[in-house]
PDB file of N, CA and C in Angstrom:
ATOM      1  N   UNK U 265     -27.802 -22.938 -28.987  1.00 56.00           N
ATOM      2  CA  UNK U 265     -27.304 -21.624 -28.577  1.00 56.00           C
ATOM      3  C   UNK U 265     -26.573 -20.974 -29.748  1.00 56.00           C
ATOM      4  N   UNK U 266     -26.567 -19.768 -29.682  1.00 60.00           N
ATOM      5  CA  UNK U 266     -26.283 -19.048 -30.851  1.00 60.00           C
ATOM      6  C   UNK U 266     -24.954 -18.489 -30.220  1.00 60.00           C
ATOM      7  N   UNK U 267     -24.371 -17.604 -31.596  1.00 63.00           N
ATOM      8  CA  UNK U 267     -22.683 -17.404 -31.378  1.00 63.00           C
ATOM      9  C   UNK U 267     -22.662 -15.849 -31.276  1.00 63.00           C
ATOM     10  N   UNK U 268     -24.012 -15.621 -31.239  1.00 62.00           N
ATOM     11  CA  UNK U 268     -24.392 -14.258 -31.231  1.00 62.00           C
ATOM     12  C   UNK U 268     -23.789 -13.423 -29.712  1.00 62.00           C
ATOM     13  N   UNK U 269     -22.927 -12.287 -29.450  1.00 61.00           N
ATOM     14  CA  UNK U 269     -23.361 -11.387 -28.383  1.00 61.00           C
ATOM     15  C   UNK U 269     -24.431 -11.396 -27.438  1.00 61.00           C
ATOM     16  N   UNK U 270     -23.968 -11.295 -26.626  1.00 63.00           N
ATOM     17  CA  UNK U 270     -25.457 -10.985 -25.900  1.00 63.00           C
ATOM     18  C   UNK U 270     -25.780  -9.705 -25.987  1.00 63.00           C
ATOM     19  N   UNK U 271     -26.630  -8.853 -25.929  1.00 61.00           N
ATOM     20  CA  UNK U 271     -26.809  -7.484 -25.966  1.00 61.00           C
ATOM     21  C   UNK U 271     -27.531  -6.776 -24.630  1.00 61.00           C
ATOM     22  N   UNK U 272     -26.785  -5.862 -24.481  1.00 58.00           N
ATOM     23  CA  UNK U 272     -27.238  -5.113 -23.231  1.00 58.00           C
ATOM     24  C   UNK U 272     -29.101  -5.031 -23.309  1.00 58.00           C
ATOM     25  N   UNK U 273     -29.237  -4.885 -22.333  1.00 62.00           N
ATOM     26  CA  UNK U 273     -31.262  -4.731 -22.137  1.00 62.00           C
ATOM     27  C   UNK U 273     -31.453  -3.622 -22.313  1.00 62.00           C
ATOM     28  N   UNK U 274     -30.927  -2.431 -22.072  1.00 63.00           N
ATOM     29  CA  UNK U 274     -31.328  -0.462 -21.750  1.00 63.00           C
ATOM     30  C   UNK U 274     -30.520  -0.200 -23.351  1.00 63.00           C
ATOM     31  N   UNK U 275     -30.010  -1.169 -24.024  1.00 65.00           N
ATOM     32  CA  UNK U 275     -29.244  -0.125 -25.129  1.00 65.00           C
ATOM     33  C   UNK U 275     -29.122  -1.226 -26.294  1.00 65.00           C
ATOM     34  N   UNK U 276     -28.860  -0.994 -27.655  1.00 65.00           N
ATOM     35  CA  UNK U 276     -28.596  -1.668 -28.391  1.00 65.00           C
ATOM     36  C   UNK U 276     -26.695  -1.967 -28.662  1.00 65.00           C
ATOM     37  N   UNK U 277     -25.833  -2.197 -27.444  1.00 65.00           N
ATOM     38  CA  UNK U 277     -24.477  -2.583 -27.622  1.00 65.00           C
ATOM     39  C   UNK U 277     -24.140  -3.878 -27.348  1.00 65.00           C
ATOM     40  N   UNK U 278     -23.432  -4.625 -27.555  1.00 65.00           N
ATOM     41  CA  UNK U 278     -23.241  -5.765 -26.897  1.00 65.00           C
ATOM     42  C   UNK U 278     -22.521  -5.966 -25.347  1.00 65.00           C
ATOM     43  N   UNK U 279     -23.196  -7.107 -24.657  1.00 62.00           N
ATOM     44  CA  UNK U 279     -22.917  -6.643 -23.405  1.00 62.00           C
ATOM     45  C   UNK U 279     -22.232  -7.421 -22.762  1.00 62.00           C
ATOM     46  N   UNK U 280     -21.117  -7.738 -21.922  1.00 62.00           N
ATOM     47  CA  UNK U 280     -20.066  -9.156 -21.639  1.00 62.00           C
ATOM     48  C   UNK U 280     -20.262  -9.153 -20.159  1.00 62.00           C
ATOM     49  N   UNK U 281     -20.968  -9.833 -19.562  1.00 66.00           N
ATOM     50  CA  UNK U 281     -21.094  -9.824 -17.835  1.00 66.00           C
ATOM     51  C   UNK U 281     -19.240  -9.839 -17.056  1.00 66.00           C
ATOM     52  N   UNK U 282     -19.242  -9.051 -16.340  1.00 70.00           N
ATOM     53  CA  UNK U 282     -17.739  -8.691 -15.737  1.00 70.00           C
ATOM     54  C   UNK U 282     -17.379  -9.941 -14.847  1.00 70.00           C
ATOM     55  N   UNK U 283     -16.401 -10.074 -15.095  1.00 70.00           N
ATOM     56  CA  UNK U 283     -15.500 -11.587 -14.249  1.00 70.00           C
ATOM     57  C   UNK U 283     -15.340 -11.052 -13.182  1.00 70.00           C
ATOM     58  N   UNK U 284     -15.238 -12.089 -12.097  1.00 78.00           N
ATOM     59  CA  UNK U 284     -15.231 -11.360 -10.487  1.00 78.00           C
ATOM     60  C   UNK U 284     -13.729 -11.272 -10.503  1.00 78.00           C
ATOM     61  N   UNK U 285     -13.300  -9.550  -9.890  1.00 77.00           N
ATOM     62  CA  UNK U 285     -12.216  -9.454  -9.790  1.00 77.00           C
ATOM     63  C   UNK U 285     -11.411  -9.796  -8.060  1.00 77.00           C
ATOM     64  N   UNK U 286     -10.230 -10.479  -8.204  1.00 75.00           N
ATOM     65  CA  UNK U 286      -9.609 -10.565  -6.735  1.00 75.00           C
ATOM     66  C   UNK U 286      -9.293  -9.800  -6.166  1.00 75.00           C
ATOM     67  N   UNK U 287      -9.976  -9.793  -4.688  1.00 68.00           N
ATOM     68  CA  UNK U 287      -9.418  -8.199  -3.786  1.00 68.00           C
ATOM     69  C   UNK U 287      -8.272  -8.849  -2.636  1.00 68.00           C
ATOM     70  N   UNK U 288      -6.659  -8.447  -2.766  1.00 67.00           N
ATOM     71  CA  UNK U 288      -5.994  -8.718  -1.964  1.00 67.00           C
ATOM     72  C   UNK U 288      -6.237  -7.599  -0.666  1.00 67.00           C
ATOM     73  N   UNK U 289      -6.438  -8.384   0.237  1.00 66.00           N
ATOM     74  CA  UNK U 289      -6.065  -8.330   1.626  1.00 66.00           C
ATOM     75  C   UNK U 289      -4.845  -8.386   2.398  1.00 66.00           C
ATOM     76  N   UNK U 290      -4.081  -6.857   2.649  1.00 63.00           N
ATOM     77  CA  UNK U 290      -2.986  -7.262   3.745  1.00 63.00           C
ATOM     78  C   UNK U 290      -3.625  -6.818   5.404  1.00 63.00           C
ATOM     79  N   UNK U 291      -3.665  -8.055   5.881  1.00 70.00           N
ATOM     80  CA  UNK U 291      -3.752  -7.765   7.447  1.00 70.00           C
ATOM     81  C   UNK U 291      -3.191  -6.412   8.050  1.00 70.00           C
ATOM     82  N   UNK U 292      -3.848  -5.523   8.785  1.00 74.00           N
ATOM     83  CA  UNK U 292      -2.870  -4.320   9.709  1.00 74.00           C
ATOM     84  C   UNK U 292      -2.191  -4.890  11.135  1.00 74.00           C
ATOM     85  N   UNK U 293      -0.613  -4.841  10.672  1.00 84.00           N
ATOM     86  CA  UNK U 293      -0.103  -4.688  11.799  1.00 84.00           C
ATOM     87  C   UNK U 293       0.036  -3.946  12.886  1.00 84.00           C
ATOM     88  N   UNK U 294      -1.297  -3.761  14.083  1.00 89.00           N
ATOM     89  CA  UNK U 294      -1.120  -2.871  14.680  1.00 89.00           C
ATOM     90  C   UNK U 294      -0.076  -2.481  15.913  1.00 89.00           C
ATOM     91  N   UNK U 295       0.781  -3.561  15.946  1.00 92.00           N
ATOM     92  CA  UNK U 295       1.686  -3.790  16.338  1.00 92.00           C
ATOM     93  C   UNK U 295       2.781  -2.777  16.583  1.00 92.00           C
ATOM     94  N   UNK U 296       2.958  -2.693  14.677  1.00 93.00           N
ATOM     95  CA  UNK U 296       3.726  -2.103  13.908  1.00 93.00           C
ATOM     96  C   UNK U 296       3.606  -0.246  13.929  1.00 93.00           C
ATOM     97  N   UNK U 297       2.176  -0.299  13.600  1.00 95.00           N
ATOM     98  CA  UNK U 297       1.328   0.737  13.653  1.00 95.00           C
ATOM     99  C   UNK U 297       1.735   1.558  14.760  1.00 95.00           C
ATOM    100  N   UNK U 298       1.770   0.950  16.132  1.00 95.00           N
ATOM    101  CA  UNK U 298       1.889   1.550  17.326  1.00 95.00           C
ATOM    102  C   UNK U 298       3.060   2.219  17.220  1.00 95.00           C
ATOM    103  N   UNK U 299       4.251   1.133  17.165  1.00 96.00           N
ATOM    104  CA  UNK U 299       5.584   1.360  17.471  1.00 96.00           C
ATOM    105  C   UNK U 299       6.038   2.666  16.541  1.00 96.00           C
ATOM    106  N   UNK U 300       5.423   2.970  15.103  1.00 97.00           N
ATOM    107  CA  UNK U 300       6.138   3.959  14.296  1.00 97.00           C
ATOM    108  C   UNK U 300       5.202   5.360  14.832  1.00 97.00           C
ATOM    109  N   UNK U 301       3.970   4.834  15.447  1.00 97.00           N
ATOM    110  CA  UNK U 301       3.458   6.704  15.715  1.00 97.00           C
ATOM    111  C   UNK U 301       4.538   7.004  17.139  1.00 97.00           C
ATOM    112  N   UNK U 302       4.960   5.734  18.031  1.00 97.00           N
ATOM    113  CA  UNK U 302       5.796   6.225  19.030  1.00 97.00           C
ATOM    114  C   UNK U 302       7.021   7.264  18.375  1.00 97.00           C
ATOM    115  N   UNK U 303       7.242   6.685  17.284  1.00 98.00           N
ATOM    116  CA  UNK U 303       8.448   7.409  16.744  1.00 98.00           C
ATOM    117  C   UNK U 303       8.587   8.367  15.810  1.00 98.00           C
ATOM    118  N   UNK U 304       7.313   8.985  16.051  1.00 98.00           N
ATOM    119  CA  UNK U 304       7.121  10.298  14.665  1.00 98.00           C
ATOM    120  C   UNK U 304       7.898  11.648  15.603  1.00 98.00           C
ATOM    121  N   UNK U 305       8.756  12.168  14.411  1.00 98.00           N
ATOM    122  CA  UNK U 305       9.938  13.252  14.838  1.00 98.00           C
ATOM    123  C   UNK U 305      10.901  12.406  14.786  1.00 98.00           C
ATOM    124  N   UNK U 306      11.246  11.181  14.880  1.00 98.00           N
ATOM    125  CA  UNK U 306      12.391  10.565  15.225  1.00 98.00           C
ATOM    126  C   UNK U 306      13.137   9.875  13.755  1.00 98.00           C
ATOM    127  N   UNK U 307      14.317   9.902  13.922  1.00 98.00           N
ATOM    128  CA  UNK U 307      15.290   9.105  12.778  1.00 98.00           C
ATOM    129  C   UNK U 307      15.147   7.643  12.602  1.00 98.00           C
ATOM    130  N   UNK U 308      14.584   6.824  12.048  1.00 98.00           N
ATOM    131  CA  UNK U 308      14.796   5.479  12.266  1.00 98.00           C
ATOM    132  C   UNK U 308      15.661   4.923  10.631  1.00 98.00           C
ATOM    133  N   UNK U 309      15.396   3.677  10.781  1.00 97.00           N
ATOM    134  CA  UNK U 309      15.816   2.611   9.824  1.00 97.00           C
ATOM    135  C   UNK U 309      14.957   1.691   9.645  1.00 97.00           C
ATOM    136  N   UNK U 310      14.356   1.232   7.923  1.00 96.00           N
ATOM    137  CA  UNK U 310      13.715   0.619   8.033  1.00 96.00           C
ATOM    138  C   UNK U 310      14.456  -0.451   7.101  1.00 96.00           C
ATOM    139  N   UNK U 311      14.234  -1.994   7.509  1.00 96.00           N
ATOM    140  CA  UNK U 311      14.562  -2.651   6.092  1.00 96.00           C
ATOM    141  C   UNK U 311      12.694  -3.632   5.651  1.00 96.00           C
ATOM    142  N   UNK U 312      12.880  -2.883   4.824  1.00 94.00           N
ATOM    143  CA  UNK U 312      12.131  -3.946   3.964  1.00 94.00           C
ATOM    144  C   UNK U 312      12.281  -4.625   2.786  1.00 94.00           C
ATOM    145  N   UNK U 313      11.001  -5.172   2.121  1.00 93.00           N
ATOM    146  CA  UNK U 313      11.317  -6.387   1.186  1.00 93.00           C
ATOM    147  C   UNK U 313      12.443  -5.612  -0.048  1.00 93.00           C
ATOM    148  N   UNK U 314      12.312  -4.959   0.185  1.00 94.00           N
ATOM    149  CA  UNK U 314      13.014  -4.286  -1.421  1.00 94.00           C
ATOM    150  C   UNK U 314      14.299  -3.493  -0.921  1.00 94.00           C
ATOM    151  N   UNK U 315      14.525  -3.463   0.661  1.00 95.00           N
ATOM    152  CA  UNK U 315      15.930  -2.757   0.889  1.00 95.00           C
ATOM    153  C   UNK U 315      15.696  -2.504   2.324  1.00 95.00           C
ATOM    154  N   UNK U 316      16.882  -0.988   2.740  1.00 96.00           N
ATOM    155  CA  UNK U 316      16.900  -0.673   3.284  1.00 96.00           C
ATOM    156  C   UNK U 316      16.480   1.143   3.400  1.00 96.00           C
ATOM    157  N   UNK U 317      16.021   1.657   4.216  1.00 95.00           N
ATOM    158  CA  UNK U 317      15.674   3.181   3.585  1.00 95.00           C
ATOM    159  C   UNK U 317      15.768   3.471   5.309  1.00 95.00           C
ATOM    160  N   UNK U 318      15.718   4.852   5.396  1.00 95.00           N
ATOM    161  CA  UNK U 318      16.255   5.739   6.757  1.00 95.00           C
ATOM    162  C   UNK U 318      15.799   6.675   6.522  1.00 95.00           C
ATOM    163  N   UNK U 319      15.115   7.495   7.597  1.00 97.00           N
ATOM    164  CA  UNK U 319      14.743   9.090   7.417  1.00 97.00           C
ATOM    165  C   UNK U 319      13.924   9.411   8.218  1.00 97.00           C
ATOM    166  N   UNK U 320      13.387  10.935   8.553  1.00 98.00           N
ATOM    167  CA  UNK U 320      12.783  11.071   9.725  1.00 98.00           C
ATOM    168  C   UNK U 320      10.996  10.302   9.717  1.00 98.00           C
ATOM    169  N   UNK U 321      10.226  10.053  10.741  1.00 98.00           N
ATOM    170  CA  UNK U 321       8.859   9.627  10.563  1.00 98.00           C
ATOM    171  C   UNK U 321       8.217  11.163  10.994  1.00 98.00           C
ATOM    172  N   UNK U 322       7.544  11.127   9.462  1.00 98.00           N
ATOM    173  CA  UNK U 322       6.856  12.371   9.784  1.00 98.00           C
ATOM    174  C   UNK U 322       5.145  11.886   9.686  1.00 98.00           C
ATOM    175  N   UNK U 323       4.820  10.567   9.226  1.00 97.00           N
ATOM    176  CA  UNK U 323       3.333  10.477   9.393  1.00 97.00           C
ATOM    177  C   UNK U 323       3.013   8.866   9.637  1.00 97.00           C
ATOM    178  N   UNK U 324       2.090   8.707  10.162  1.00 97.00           N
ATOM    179  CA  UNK U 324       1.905   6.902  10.190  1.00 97.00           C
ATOM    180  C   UNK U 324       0.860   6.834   9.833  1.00 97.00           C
ATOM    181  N   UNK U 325      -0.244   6.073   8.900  1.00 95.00           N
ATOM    182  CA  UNK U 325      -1.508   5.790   8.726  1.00 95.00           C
ATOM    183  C   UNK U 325      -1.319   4.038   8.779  1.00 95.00           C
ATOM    184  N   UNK U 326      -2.630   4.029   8.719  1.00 91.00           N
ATOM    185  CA  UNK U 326      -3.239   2.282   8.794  1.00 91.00           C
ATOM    186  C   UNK U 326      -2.229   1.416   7.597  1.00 91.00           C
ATOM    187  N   UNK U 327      -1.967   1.894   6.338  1.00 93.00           N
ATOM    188  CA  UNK U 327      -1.280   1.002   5.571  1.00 93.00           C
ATOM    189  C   UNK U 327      -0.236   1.143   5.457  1.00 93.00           C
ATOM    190  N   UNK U 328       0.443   2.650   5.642  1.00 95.00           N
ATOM    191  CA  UNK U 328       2.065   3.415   5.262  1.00 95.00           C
ATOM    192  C   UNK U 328       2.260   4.035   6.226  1.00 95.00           C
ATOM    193  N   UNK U 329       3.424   4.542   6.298  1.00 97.00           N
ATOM    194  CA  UNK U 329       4.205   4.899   6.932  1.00 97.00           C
ATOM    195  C   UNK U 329       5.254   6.224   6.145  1.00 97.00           C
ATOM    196  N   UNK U 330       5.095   7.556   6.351  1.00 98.00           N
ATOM    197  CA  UNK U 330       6.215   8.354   5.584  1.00 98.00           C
ATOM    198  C   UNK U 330       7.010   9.141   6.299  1.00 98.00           C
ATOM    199  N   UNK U 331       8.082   8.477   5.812  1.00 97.00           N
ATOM    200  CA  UNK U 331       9.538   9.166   5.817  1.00 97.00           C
ATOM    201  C   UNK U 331       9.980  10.214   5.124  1.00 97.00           C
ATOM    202  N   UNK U 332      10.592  11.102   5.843  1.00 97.00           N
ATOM    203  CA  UNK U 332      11.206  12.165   5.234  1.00 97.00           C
ATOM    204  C   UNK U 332      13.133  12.190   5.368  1.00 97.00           C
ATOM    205  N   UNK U 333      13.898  12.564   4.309  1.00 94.00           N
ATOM    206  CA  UNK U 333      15.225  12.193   4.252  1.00 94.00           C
ATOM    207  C   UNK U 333      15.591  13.459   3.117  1.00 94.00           C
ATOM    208  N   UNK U 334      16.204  14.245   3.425  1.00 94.00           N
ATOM    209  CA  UNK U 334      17.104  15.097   2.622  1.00 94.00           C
ATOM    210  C   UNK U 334      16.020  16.157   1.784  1.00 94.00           C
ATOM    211  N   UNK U 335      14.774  16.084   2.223  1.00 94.00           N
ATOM    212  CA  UNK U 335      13.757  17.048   1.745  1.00 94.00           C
ATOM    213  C   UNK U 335      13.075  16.287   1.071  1.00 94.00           C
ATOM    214  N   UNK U 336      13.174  14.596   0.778  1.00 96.00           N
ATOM    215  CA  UNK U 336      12.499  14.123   0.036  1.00 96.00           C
ATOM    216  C   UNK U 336      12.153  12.881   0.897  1.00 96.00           C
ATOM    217  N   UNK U 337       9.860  13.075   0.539  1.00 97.00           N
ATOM    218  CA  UNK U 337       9.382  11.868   1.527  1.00 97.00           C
ATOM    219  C   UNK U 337       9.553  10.670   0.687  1.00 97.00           C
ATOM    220  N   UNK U 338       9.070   9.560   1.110  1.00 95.00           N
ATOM    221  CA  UNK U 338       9.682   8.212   1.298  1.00 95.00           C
ATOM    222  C   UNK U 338       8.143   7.748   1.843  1.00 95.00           C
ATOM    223  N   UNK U 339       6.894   7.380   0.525  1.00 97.00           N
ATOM    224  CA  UNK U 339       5.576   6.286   1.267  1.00 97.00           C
ATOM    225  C   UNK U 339       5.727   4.974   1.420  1.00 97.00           C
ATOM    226  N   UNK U 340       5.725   4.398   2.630  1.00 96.00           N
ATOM    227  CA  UNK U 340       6.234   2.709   2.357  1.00 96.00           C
ATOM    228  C   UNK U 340       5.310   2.239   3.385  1.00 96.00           C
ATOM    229  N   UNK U 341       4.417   1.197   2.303  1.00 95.00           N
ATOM    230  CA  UNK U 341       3.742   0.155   2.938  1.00 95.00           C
ATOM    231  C   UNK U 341       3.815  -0.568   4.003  1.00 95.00           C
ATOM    232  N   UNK U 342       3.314  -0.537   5.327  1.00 94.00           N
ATOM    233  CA  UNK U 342       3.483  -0.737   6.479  1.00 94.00           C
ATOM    234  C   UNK U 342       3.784  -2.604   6.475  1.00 94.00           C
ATOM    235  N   UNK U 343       3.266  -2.909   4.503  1.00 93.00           N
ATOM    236  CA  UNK U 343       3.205  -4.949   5.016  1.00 93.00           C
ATOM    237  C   UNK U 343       4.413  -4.865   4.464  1.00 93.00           C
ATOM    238  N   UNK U 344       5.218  -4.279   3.958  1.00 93.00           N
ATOM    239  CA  UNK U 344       6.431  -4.134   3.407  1.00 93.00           C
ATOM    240  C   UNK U 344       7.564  -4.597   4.229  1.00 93.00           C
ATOM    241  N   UNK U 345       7.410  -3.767   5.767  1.00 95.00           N
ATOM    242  CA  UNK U 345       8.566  -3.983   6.337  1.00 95.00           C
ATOM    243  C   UNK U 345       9.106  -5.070   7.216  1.00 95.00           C
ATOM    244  N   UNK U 346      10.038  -5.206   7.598  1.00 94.00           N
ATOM    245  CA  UNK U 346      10.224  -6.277   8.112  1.00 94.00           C
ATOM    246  C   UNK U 346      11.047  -5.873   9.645  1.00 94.00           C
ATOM    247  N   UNK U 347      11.988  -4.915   9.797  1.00 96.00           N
ATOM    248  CA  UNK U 347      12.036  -4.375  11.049  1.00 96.00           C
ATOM    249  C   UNK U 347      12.205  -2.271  10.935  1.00 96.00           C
ATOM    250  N   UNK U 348      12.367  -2.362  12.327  1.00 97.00           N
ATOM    251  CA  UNK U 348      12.714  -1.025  12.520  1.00 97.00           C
ATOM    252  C   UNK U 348      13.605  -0.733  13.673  1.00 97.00           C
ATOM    253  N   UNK U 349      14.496   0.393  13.209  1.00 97.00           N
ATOM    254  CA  UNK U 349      15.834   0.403  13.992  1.00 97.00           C
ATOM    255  C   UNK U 349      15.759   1.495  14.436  1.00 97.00           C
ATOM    256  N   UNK U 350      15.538   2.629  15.692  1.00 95.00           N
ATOM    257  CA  UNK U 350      15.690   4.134  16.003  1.00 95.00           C
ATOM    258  C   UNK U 350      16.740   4.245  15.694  1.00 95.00           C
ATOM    259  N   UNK U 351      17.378   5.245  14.739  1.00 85.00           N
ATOM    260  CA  UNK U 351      18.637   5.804  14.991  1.00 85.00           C
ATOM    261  C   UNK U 351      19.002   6.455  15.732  1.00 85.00           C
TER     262      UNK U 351
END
């Protein structure tokens, strides 16, 4: 075997076959899901991995969840959290 490149077939460049990349998977909590569209308009509290954050729920989708607080939204990953408090 040679130390040569391999070279693409359609072109004269050299060509490196792509390494399989890892696709993380977070499960949907629809659980979770439910409980925050109950509470869109409403003030809550959330703590998750990285803190605590508060503000109104103005949208819920399948992965996030956004908060709005002092005119400024707030996107946080629905695998993020760990509870929720109505204020």
């Amino acid at each position: 075997m040679n130390n040569y490149p391999m070279m693409h077939p359609m072109s004269n460049t050299p060509y490196m076959p792509s390494m399989p990349q890892a696709v993380v998977v977070n499960p949907v909590d629809r659980c979770v899901v439910e409980a925050l569209v109950s509470l869109i308009g409403r003030v809550v509290i959330l703590e998750t991995t990285r803190g605590r954050l508060d503000g109104c729920v103005v949208e819920v989708k399948q992965d996030h969840v956004v908060l709005e607080e002092r005119h400024k939204k707030f996107f946080v990953r629905i695998a993020e959290i760990v509870w929720i408090m109505p204020d």
